[in-house]
Coordinates of C-alpha atoms in Angstrom, one line a residue:
Chain A
M1 CA -36.9 -9.9 2.5
T2 CA -38.8 -7.7 5.0
D3 CA -38.1 -8.2 8.7
L4 CA -41.2 -10.2 9.6
T5 CA -41.0 -9.2 13.2
Q6 CA -42.0 -5.6 12.2
L7 CA -45.4 -7.0 11.0
G8 CA -48.6 -7.0 13.1
V9 CA -51.5 -9.6 13.2
K10 CA -53.3 -8.5 10.1
A11 CA -50.2 -8.2 7.9
I12 CA -49.0 -11.6 9.0
R13 CA -52.3 -13.3 8.6
D14 CA -52.8 -11.8 5.1
G15 CA -49.2 -12.4 4.1
V16 CA -49.4 -16.0 5.0
A17 CA -52.7 -16.5 3.3
G18 CA -51.4 -14.7 0.2
G19 CA -48.2 -16.7 0.0
D20 CA -45.8 -13.8 0.6
F21 CA -44.1 -15.8 3.3
T22 CA -44.8 -19.0 5.2
A23 CA -46.1 -19.3 8.7
R24 CA -42.9 -21.2 9.6
E25 CA -40.8 -18.2 8.5
V26 CA -42.8 -16.0 10.7
A27 CA -42.6 -18.3 13.7
E28 CA -38.8 -18.7 13.2
S29 CA -38.3 -14.9 13.1
F30 CA -40.3 -14.3 16.3
N31 CA -38.7 -17.3 18.1
A32 CA -35.3 -15.8 17.3
A33 CA -36.5 -12.3 18.5
V34 CA -37.8 -13.9 21.8
A35 CA -34.5 -15.7 22.3
G36 CA -32.6 -12.5 21.8
A37 CA -34.6 -10.4 24.2
S38 CA -33.9 -12.1 27.6
A39 CA -32.9 -8.7 29.0
L40 CA -36.5 -7.7 29.0
N41 CA -37.5 -10.7 31.1
A42 CA -40.9 -10.6 29.3
F43 CA -41.2 -14.4 29.1
I44 CA -41.2 -16.8 32.0
V45 CA -40.9 -19.7 29.5
A46 CA -40.4 -19.7 25.7
T47 CA -42.2 -22.4 23.7
P48 CA -40.6 -22.2 20.3
D49 CA -41.8 -25.7 19.4
H50 CA -45.4 -24.8 20.0
A51 CA -45.0 -21.8 17.6
L52 CA -43.4 -23.9 15.0
S53 CA -45.8 -26.8 15.0
A54 CA -48.8 -24.4 14.9
A55 CA -47.1 -22.7 11.9
D56 CA -46.5 -26.0 10.1
A57 CA -50.1 -26.9 10.6
V58 CA -51.2 -23.6 9.0
D59 CA -48.7 -24.0 6.1
A60 CA -50.0 -27.6 5.5
R61 CA -53.6 -26.3 5.5
R62 CA -52.7 -23.6 3.0
A63 CA -51.0 -26.3 0.7
K64 CA -54.3 -28.1 0.7
G65 CA -56.3 -25.0 0.0
E66 CA -58.1 -25.1 3.4
D67 CA -59.2 -22.1 5.6
L68 CA -56.4 -20.9 7.7
G69 CA -58.4 -19.3 10.5
K70 CA -58.8 -15.8 11.9
M71 CA -55.3 -15.9 13.3
G72 CA -53.8 -18.3 10.7
G73 CA -50.0 -18.2 11.0
V74 CA -49.8 -15.5 13.8
P75 CA -47.5 -16.5 16.7
I76 CA -48.5 -14.8 19.9
G77 CA -47.4 -14.4 23.5
M78 CA -49.7 -16.0 26.2
K79 CA -49.9 -14.2 29.6
D80 CA -48.9 -16.8 32.1
L81 CA -52.3 -16.6 33.8
F82 CA -53.9 -18.8 31.1
C83 CA -53.7 -22.5 31.7
T84 CA -51.9 -24.2 28.8
D85 CA -52.0 -28.0 28.5
G86 CA -48.6 -29.4 29.1
V87 CA -46.9 -26.0 29.6
Q88 CA -46.1 -24.6 33.0
T89 CA -48.6 -22.0 34.3
T90 CA -47.5 -20.0 37.3
A91 CA -49.4 -16.7 37.5
A92 CA -45.8 -15.5 38.2
S93 CA -46.0 -17.0 41.7
H94 CA -43.8 -19.4 43.6
I95 CA -46.8 -21.3 44.8
L96 CA -47.6 -22.4 41.3
E97 CA -44.1 -22.9 40.1
G98 CA -43.9 -26.2 38.3
F99 CA -47.7 -26.5 37.9
V100 CA -48.3 -28.0 34.5
P101 CA -52.0 -28.0 33.6
R102 CA -53.6 -31.0 32.0
Y103 CA -56.1 -28.9 30.2
E104 CA -56.3 -25.8 28.0
S105 CA -58.1 -22.5 28.9
T106 CA -61.0 -21.7 26.6
V107 CA -59.4 -18.5 25.4
S108 CA -56.1 -20.1 24.5
R109 CA -57.8 -23.1 22.9
K110 CA -59.9 -20.8 20.7
L111 CA -56.7 -19.0 19.6
W112 CA -55.0 -22.2 18.7
E113 CA -58.1 -23.3 16.8
A114 CA -58.0 -20.0 14.9
G115 CA -54.5 -20.8 13.7
A116 CA -52.3 -18.9 16.2
G117 CA -49.2 -20.4 17.8
M118 CA -47.6 -19.8 21.1
L119 CA -44.2 -18.1 21.5
G120 CA -44.2 -18.6 25.2
K121 CA -45.7 -17.7 28.5
L122 CA -45.5 -14.1 29.5
N123 CA -44.4 -12.6 32.8
L124 CA -46.9 -10.6 34.8
D125 CA -47.5 -9.2 38.3
Q126 CA -48.0 -12.1 40.7
F127 CA -51.6 -13.3 40.4
A128 CA -52.2 -10.2 38.2
M129 CA -51.8 -8.0 41.4
G130 CA -49.8 -5.0 40.5
S131 CA -49.4 -2.1 38.2
S132 CA -45.7 -2.1 37.4
N133 CA -44.7 -5.8 36.9
E134 CA -42.6 -5.6 40.0
T135 CA -44.4 -8.3 42.0
S136 CA -43.5 -11.3 39.8
Y137 CA -41.7 -14.1 41.6
F138 CA -39.7 -14.4 38.3
G139 CA -38.3 -10.9 38.4
N140 CA -39.3 -7.5 37.0
V141 CA -40.1 -7.0 33.4
S142 CA -38.3 -4.1 31.8
S143 CA -40.1 -1.9 29.3
P144 CA -38.3 -1.6 26.0
W145 CA -38.9 2.1 26.3
R146 CA -36.5 4.4 28.2
K147 CA -36.6 8.1 28.9
E148 CA -34.8 10.1 26.3
G149 CA -31.1 10.3 27.2
A150 CA -31.5 8.1 30.2
N151 CA -30.7 4.4 31.0
A152 CA -33.0 3.7 34.0
A153 CA -35.1 0.6 33.4
M154 CA -38.8 1.7 33.1
S155 CA -42.0 -0.1 34.1
P156 CA -43.9 -1.8 31.3
G157 CA -47.1 -1.4 33.4
G158 CA -49.0 -4.2 35.0
S159 CA -50.3 -6.6 35.5
S160 CA -49.9 -7.6 31.8
G161 CA -46.4 -6.2 31.7
G162 CA -44.7 -9.1 29.9
S163 CA -47.5 -8.8 27.2
S164 CA -47.0 -5.1 26.8
A165 CA -43.2 -5.2 26.7
A166 CA -43.1 -8.1 24.2
V167 CA -45.5 -6.4 21.8
A168 CA -43.8 -3.0 22.1
A169 CA -40.4 -4.6 21.6
R170 CA -41.7 -6.4 18.5
I171 CA -40.8 -9.8 19.9
A172 CA -44.4 -10.8 19.6
P173 CA -47.0 -9.3 17.1
A174 CA -49.7 -9.6 19.8
A175 CA -50.3 -11.1 23.2
T176 CA -53.2 -12.0 25.5
G177 CA -53.8 -9.9 28.5
T178 CA -56.3 -9.9 31.4
D179 CA -57.8 -6.8 33.0
T180 CA -59.3 -6.8 36.5
G181 CA -58.8 -3.1 37.2
G182 CA -56.8 -1.8 34.3
S183 CA -54.3 -4.6 33.7
I184 CA -54.6 -4.5 29.9
R185 CA -55.1 -0.7 29.4
Q186 CA -52.5 0.7 31.7
P187 CA -49.6 -1.5 30.4
A188 CA -50.7 -0.8 26.8
A189 CA -50.6 3.0 27.5
F190 CA -47.2 2.7 29.1
T191 CA -45.7 1.0 26.1
G192 CA -47.3 2.7 23.1
I193 CA -49.6 -0.2 22.0
A194 CA -53.3 -0.9 21.9
G195 CA -55.3 -3.1 24.1
I196 CA -59.0 -3.8 24.7
K197 CA -60.9 -5.2 27.7
P198 CA -64.3 -6.3 26.3
T199 CA -67.6 -6.3 28.1
Y200 CA -67.5 -8.6 31.2
G201 CA -68.4 -12.1 30.1
R202 CA -67.3 -11.8 26.4
C203 CA -64.2 -13.9 26.9
S204 CA -64.5 -17.1 29.0
R205 CA -62.7 -17.1 32.3
W206 CA -62.4 -20.9 32.2
G207 CA -58.8 -21.9 32.7
V208 CA -57.7 -18.4 33.6
V209 CA -56.1 -18.3 37.1
A210 CA -58.7 -16.4 39.1
F211 CA -58.0 -13.1 40.8
A212 CA -61.3 -11.2 41.3
S213 CA -63.9 -13.2 39.4
S214 CA -66.6 -10.5 39.1
L215 CA -64.0 -8.2 37.4
D216 CA -61.5 -10.5 35.5
Q217 CA -61.7 -10.2 31.7
A218 CA -59.3 -11.4 29.0
G219 CA -58.5 -9.3 26.0
P220 CA -55.9 -8.8 23.2
M221 CA -52.9 -6.5 23.2
A222 CA -51.4 -5.6 19.9
R223 CA -49.9 -2.7 18.0
S224 CA -53.1 -1.5 16.2
V225 CA -56.8 -1.3 16.6
E226 CA -57.4 -3.6 13.6
D227 CA -55.1 -6.3 15.2
C228 CA -57.0 -6.0 18.5
A229 CA -60.4 -6.5 16.6
I230 CA -59.1 -9.6 14.8
M231 CA -57.7 -11.2 17.9
L232 CA -60.7 -10.4 20.1
E233 CA -63.0 -12.1 17.6
A234 CA -60.9 -15.2 18.0
M235 CA -60.8 -15.0 21.8
A236 CA -64.5 -14.2 22.5
G237 CA -67.6 -16.3 22.5
F238 CA -70.0 -18.2 24.7
D239 CA -68.6 -20.9 26.9
P240 CA -70.8 -23.2 28.9
K241 CA -67.9 -23.9 31.3
D242 CA -68.0 -20.3 32.6
A243 CA -71.2 -19.4 34.6
T244 CA -70.8 -15.7 33.7
S245 CA -70.1 -16.2 30.0
L246 CA -72.3 -14.1 27.8
E247 CA -74.7 -16.1 25.6
R248 CA -74.3 -13.7 22.6
D249 CA -72.9 -14.1 19.2
V250 CA -69.5 -12.6 18.5
P251 CA -69.9 -9.7 16.2
A252 CA -67.6 -9.3 13.1
W253 CA -65.6 -6.5 14.7
E254 CA -62.9 -6.5 12.1
A255 CA -65.4 -6.2 9.2
G256 CA -67.4 -3.6 11.2
L257 CA -64.4 -1.2 11.6
D258 CA -65.4 2.3 10.6
A259 CA -63.5 5.5 11.6
N260 CA -66.3 7.8 10.5
L261 CA -67.9 9.0 13.7
K262 CA -70.5 11.3 12.1
G263 CA -73.5 11.4 14.3
K264 CA -71.7 9.9 17.3
R265 CA -71.4 11.8 20.6
I266 CA -68.3 11.3 22.7
G267 CA -68.6 12.2 26.4
I268 CA -65.9 13.9 28.4
P269 CA -66.3 13.1 32.1
R270 CA -65.5 16.2 34.1
E271 CA -64.6 14.3 37.2
Y272 CA -61.6 12.7 35.4
R273 CA -59.9 16.1 35.5
M274 CA -58.0 15.2 38.7
E275 CA -55.3 16.7 40.7
G276 CA -51.9 15.0 40.2
T277 CA -52.5 14.3 36.5
D278 CA -49.5 15.2 34.3
Q279 CA -49.9 18.2 32.1
A280 CA -48.8 16.1 29.1
I281 CA -51.7 13.7 29.9
L282 CA -54.2 16.6 30.0
D283 CA -52.8 17.9 26.7
S284 CA -53.2 14.5 25.1
W285 CA -56.8 14.4 26.2
E286 CA -57.4 17.8 24.6
Q287 CA -55.8 16.5 21.4
G288 CA -57.9 13.4 21.6
K289 CA -61.1 15.5 21.6
A290 CA -59.8 17.4 18.6
W291 CA -59.1 14.1 16.7
L292 CA -62.6 12.7 17.4
R293 CA -64.2 16.0 16.4
D294 CA -62.3 15.8 13.2
A295 CA -63.7 12.3 12.7
G296 CA -67.2 13.7 12.8
A297 CA -68.1 13.2 16.4
E298 CA -69.7 15.7 18.7
I299 CA -67.9 16.2 22.0
V300 CA -70.2 16.6 25.0
D301 CA -69.6 17.1 28.7
V302 CA -70.8 14.3 31.0
S303 CA -70.7 13.7 34.7
L304 CA -69.6 10.5 36.5
P305 CA -70.1 11.8 40.1
H306 CA -68.8 8.7 42.0
T307 CA -65.5 8.5 40.1
K308 CA -63.4 9.4 43.2
Y309 CA -64.9 6.5 45.1
A310 CA -64.3 3.8 42.4
L311 CA -60.7 3.1 43.3
P312 CA -61.2 2.7 47.1
A313 CA -64.3 0.5 46.4
Y314 CA -62.2 -1.6 44.0
Y315 CA -59.6 -2.0 46.7
I316 CA -62.2 -3.6 48.9
I317 CA -64.0 -5.7 46.3
A318 CA -61.0 -7.1 44.5
P319 CA -59.0 -8.1 47.6
A320 CA -62.2 -9.7 49.1
E321 CA -62.7 -11.8 46.0
A322 CA -59.0 -12.6 45.9
S323 CA -58.9 -13.8 49.5
S324 CA -61.6 -16.2 48.6
N325 CA -60.2 -17.3 45.2
L326 CA -56.7 -17.8 46.5
A327 CA -57.9 -20.0 49.4
R328 CA -57.4 -22.9 47.0
Y329 CA -53.6 -22.7 47.3
D330 CA -53.3 -25.1 50.2
G331 CA -50.3 -27.3 49.4
V332 CA -52.6 -30.3 48.8
R333 CA -53.8 -30.4 45.3
Y334 CA -51.2 -28.6 43.2
G335 CA -48.2 -26.3 43.5
L336 CA -45.9 -25.8 46.4
R337 CA -46.1 -27.6 49.7
D338 CA -44.1 -26.6 52.7
L339 CA -44.4 -29.2 55.5
P340 CA -42.2 -28.2 58.5
D341 CA -41.0 -31.2 60.5
G342 CA -43.6 -32.7 62.7
S343 CA -46.3 -30.2 61.7
G344 CA -50.0 -30.9 61.1
L345 CA -52.4 -29.9 58.3
Q346 CA -53.1 -26.3 59.6
D347 CA -49.4 -25.6 60.0
M348 CA -48.8 -26.9 56.5
Y349 CA -51.4 -24.5 55.0
A350 CA -49.9 -21.5 56.8
A351 CA -46.2 -22.4 56.0
T352 CA -47.0 -23.2 52.3
R353 CA -48.8 -19.9 51.9
E354 CA -46.2 -17.9 53.7
E355 CA -43.5 -19.4 51.4
G356 CA -45.6 -19.4 48.2
F357 CA -47.1 -15.9 48.1
G358 CA -45.3 -12.6 47.5
D359 CA -45.8 -9.5 49.7
E360 CA -48.5 -7.8 47.5
V361 CA -50.5 -11.0 47.3
K362 CA -50.4 -11.4 51.1
R363 CA -51.3 -7.8 51.6
R364 CA -54.4 -8.2 49.4
I365 CA -55.4 -11.5 51.0
L366 CA -55.2 -9.9 54.4
I367 CA -57.2 -6.9 53.4
G368 CA -59.8 -9.2 51.8
T369 CA -60.0 -11.5 54.8
Y370 CA -60.4 -8.4 57.1
V371 CA -63.2 -6.7 55.1
L372 CA -65.1 -10.0 54.9
S373 CA -64.7 -10.9 58.5
A374 CA -67.6 -11.0 61.0
G375 CA -68.5 -7.6 62.2
F376 CA -66.8 -5.7 59.3
Y377 CA -68.5 -7.2 56.3
D378 CA -71.4 -4.6 56.1
A379 CA -69.2 -1.6 56.8
Y380 CA -66.7 -2.4 54.1
Y381 CA -67.8 -5.0 51.6
T382 CA -71.6 -4.3 51.4
Q383 CA -70.8 -0.5 51.3
A384 CA -68.3 -1.1 48.5
Q385 CA -70.8 -3.1 46.5
K386 CA -73.4 -0.3 46.9
I387 CA -70.9 2.2 45.6
R388 CA -70.1 -0.2 42.8
A389 CA -73.8 0.0 41.9
L390 CA -73.6 3.8 41.9
V391 CA -70.5 3.8 39.7
A392 CA -72.3 1.6 37.2
R393 CA -75.4 3.8 37.4
D394 CA -73.3 6.9 36.7
F395 CA -72.1 5.3 33.4
E396 CA -75.7 4.3 32.5
E397 CA -76.9 7.9 33.0
A398 CA -73.9 9.3 31.1
F399 CA -74.6 7.0 28.2
A400 CA -78.1 8.5 27.9
S401 CA -76.3 11.5 26.3
C402 CA -73.3 10.0 24.6
D403 CA -72.2 6.9 22.7
A404 CA -68.7 6.5 24.2
I405 CA -66.5 8.2 26.7
L406 CA -63.0 9.6 26.1
A407 CA -60.5 9.8 29.0
P408 CA -56.8 9.4 29.7
T409 CA -55.8 5.8 30.4
T410 CA -53.3 6.7 33.2
P411 CA -52.5 9.8 35.3
T412 CA -48.8 9.7 34.3
A413 CA -46.5 8.1 31.8
S414 CA -44.4 5.0 32.8
F415 CA -42.0 5.4 35.7
P416 CA -38.7 3.9 36.6
L417 CA -38.8 0.4 38.1
G418 CA -38.5 0.8 41.9
E419 CA -39.9 4.3 42.0
N420 CA -43.3 3.4 43.5
S421 CA -42.7 -0.1 44.8
D422 CA -42.4 1.0 48.5
D423 CA -45.8 2.6 48.6
P424 CA -48.7 0.3 47.7
L425 CA -51.2 3.2 47.8
A426 CA -49.2 5.3 45.3
M427 CA -49.1 2.3 43.0
Y428 CA -52.8 1.8 43.2
L429 CA -53.4 5.3 42.0
N430 CA -52.1 4.3 38.5
D431 CA -55.4 2.7 37.8
V432 CA -57.6 5.6 38.9
F433 CA -58.9 6.2 35.4
A434 CA -59.1 2.5 34.5
V435 CA -61.0 1.0 37.5
P436 CA -64.4 2.7 37.0
A437 CA -65.1 0.9 33.7
S438 CA -63.9 -2.4 35.3
L439 CA -66.4 -2.0 38.2
A440 CA -69.2 -1.4 35.7
G441 CA -68.1 -4.3 33.4
L442 CA -67.8 -2.0 30.4
P443 CA -65.7 -2.5 27.2
A444 CA -62.7 -0.1 27.3
M445 CA -59.6 0.2 25.3
S446 CA -56.4 2.2 25.3
V447 CA -54.8 3.4 22.1
P448 CA -51.4 5.1 21.7
A449 CA -51.7 8.9 21.3
M450 CA -48.3 10.5 21.4
L451 CA -45.0 10.7 23.2
N452 CA -44.5 13.0 26.2
P453 CA -41.6 15.4 26.5
D454 CA -39.5 12.6 28.0
G455 CA -40.1 10.5 24.9
L456 CA -42.4 8.1 26.6
P457 CA -45.8 6.9 25.2
L458 CA -49.1 8.1 26.4
G459 CA -52.4 6.4 25.8
L460 CA -56.0 7.5 25.4
Q461 CA -58.9 5.5 26.8
I462 CA -62.3 4.9 25.2
V463 CA -65.1 3.4 27.3
G464 CA -68.2 2.1 25.6
K465 CA -71.7 0.9 26.4
P466 CA -72.2 -2.8 27.4
F467 CA -71.6 -5.0 24.4
D468 CA -70.5 -2.1 22.2
E469 CA -66.9 -3.2 21.5
Q470 CA -67.5 -2.0 18.0
G471 CA -68.1 1.6 19.1
V472 CA -65.0 1.5 21.2
L473 CA -62.9 0.0 18.4
N474 CA -64.2 2.6 15.9
A475 CA -63.4 5.5 18.1
G476 CA -60.0 3.9 18.7
L477 CA -59.5 3.6 15.0
A478 CA -60.4 7.3 14.5
I479 CA -57.7 8.3 17.0
Q480 CA -55.2 5.9 15.6
Q481 CA -55.6 7.3 12.1
R482 CA -55.1 10.8 13.3
A483 CA -52.4 10.2 15.9
G484 CA -50.3 8.4 13.3
F485 CA -48.3 6.9 16.3
D486 CA -45.4 5.0 14.8
A487 CA -42.8 5.6 17.4
A488 CA -40.9 2.4 18.5
P489 CA -38.4 2.0 21.3
E490 CA -34.8 2.0 20.3
K491 CA -33.3 -1.5 20.7
W492 CA -31.0 -1.8 23.7
W493 CA -31.7 -5.4 24.7
Chain B
M1 CA -68.9 -6.9 71.0
A2 CA -69.0 -7.7 67.3
A3 CA -71.9 -5.3 66.7
T4 CA -70.1 -2.4 68.5
R5 CA -67.0 -3.0 66.5
A6 CA -69.0 -3.1 63.3
A7 CA -70.6 0.2 64.1
S8 CA -67.2 1.8 64.7
A9 CA -65.3 0.0 61.9
R10 CA -64.7 3.3 60.2
G11 CA -62.2 5.4 62.0
M12 CA -60.6 2.3 63.5
S13 CA -57.2 1.0 62.7
V14 CA -56.0 -2.5 63.0
T15 CA -53.7 -3.5 65.8
R16 CA -50.8 -5.9 65.6
E17 CA -52.9 -8.5 67.4
E18 CA -55.7 -8.1 64.9
V19 CA -53.4 -8.5 61.9
A20 CA -52.0 -11.6 63.6
K21 CA -55.6 -12.9 63.9
I22 CA -56.4 -12.1 60.3
S23 CA -53.2 -13.8 59.1
N24 CA -54.2 -16.8 61.0
L25 CA -57.7 -16.8 59.5
A26 CA -56.1 -16.5 56.1
R27 CA -53.7 -19.3 56.9
I28 CA -50.6 -17.2 56.1
R29 CA -47.8 -17.6 58.7
M30 CA -46.1 -14.3 59.5
T31 CA -42.9 -13.6 61.3
D32 CA -42.8 -10.8 63.9
G33 CA -40.9 -8.7 61.3
E34 CA -43.5 -9.2 58.7
L35 CA -46.3 -8.3 61.1
D36 CA -44.5 -5.1 62.1
R37 CA -44.2 -4.1 58.4
M38 CA -47.8 -5.1 57.5
V39 CA -49.6 -3.3 60.3
P40 CA -48.9 0.3 59.1
E41 CA -49.3 -0.7 55.4
L42 CA -52.7 -2.2 56.1
N43 CA -53.7 0.8 58.2
K44 CA -52.7 3.2 55.4
I45 CA -54.9 1.3 53.0
L46 CA -57.8 1.1 55.4
D47 CA -57.6 4.8 56.2
W48 CA -57.8 5.5 52.6
V49 CA -60.9 3.3 51.9
E50 CA -62.7 5.0 54.8
Q51 CA -63.8 7.8 52.5
L52 CA -66.4 5.4 51.2
G53 CA -68.3 6.2 54.4
E54 CA -69.1 9.7 53.0
V55 CA -71.3 8.4 50.2
D56 CA -75.0 8.4 50.8
V57 CA -76.1 4.9 49.8
T58 CA -79.7 5.2 51.1
G59 CA -81.9 2.9 49.0
V60 CA -79.0 1.5 46.9
E61 CA -78.9 -2.2 46.5
P62 CA -75.4 -3.7 46.6
M63 CA -74.3 -4.9 43.1
T64 CA -74.5 -8.7 42.7
A65 CA -74.0 -9.0 38.9
V66 CA -72.1 -6.5 36.8
I67 CA -73.8 -7.4 33.5
P68 CA -77.4 -8.7 33.9
N69 CA -77.2 -12.3 33.1
T70 CA -79.4 -15.3 34.0
L71 CA -77.7 -18.3 35.6
R72 CA -78.0 -21.2 33.3
L73 CA -78.6 -24.8 34.3
R74 CA -76.5 -27.3 32.4
A75 CA -78.1 -30.3 30.8
D76 CA -79.0 -33.0 33.4
E77 CA -76.6 -35.4 31.9
V78 CA -73.7 -37.3 33.4
D79 CA -70.3 -36.1 32.2
A80 CA -71.9 -33.6 29.8
I81 CA -68.7 -31.6 29.6
P82 CA -65.7 -33.9 29.1
E83 CA -63.1 -31.5 30.6
T84 CA -64.9 -31.3 33.8
A85 CA -66.3 -34.8 33.8
G86 CA -65.3 -37.8 35.9
G87 CA -62.8 -40.5 35.0
R88 CA -59.8 -38.2 35.1
R89 CA -58.2 -39.1 38.4
D90 CA -54.7 -39.2 37.1
D91 CA -55.1 -35.7 35.5
V92 CA -56.5 -34.4 38.8
L93 CA -53.6 -35.9 40.8
A94 CA -50.9 -35.0 38.3
N95 CA -49.8 -31.8 40.0
A96 CA -50.3 -32.9 43.6
P97 CA -47.2 -32.4 45.8
A98 CA -48.0 -35.8 47.4
A99 CA -50.3 -38.2 45.6
E100 CA -50.5 -41.7 47.1
H101 CA -52.6 -44.7 46.1
G102 CA -54.8 -42.5 43.9
F103 CA -55.5 -39.9 46.6
F104 CA -54.2 -36.6 47.8
G105 CA -51.7 -37.2 50.6
V106 CA -51.9 -34.9 53.7
P107 CA -50.3 -35.0 57.1
K108 CA -52.1 -37.0 59.7
V109 CA -55.2 -35.1 60.9
I110 CA -56.6 -37.6 63.4
E111 CA -54.6 -38.7 66.4

């Protein structure tokens, strides 16, 4: 029998529907793979029973001849930022350790309704703040990838680093991610998998632990563009419980996949040619253009003049929203409480938050508090929101002359854990190519392109017009077919 | 004072006292060692974001909604959405560090 853990979403769904294997066999295979991969530290908790009972329900439906759902029989990893009823949800923080939601996030509920099961809750950067998965209270996640001939543990990217590591290591066929400023795309690029952040508002934020609400978007991470299309269909859709949810039908993205790009124009933003970008990344970008041209697209130059200001604007806006969102962790309603002897309410707040938040989270709350404080608000926050409007306008103007944009996902390949952790600013630069699309709320995806000379994966990014996930997926598929990326990390865990 | 400081926000760096004040506003207790470490880190980040001052934003409205969307009103109906409706006291209190008599328990706030 084939090793079921080598299969992706589509192959599992179709194999279960066709009776090639049962959903229970799939769940058992992945449960065993998860149990055997603790060295990666990808999961904060495993939930093998959830995966098995979802699988049994799918097998029972099949026996009765019923519809199995878009994700029927597919066990997935759930980023531990999504509230799951009866299963601890921590955002990889100490302050939420032991928090067991009494409700299900909309995105996870939709996935279970589509026939998926849960292998466990995936590790991440604390409150999704980080680009290397080194800020989790539950320890670093190791990428399954290593440099050729080296043993140093590498970063799986962040913040969805547990998700990327699990999918790349084939201990989950797919996983949920969230992307505030690159947290789906950068880890996907670092680990040789695909991931898409849809248009802001496609996936409900209800029940997702909030970081920066005007930027946070959920999306799928999987090994192929087709798998991402299938899973995004199951995750997306209008939700009255999220005030910014889009009231639009979910397109049939899987059925609409078409790698023929004849008549499409792909823009190459000249400002993305930045100093400090690896030569191998620039080479992969050139190769990407050639692949898309081969698929029938016309390559055109475009300009996004405010690109260099997107990242600093993001590091005002996201911390500002975070400082407000994370005010809810007060030691009163849920999570940790630190009540020093004889102290009052204010001391309890301050002690609880000192104890419960990690350094990067504190840093961002302080920055956010500062830029929103009286006397500084206009100089920092209002200015950043004006620049955000200019970044969005740049894209709007570029899309007058192209259908989608091709760029690198990251300026470098993955780096060893610990290499950038002492320098917050150097870490932030990882998301320099990812953040502009986040500020503009645009759909954007990373697809694996090739290995660099060290044997580490590199990703290419496609950014689309608002609501045009189909165009993004189609360009991604054209790259995937030509890249033929089938490299997998050698098992050491 | 506030206006003067706002006008010169750019090019300014935060002092140890200011970081202590911000951490108090954010209700995060910080030890002297943590403050010492945080001051240069915050200044490095603030120095870097200062480049935003170069951008001419004349006539630009600050962004308020990233994707144009109208704010909906929900149906004027009691408990329209079960998950966010009333009658779920035990669920609401289930994760409280100190729930007493059906309420959230906090240290005494009135002498």
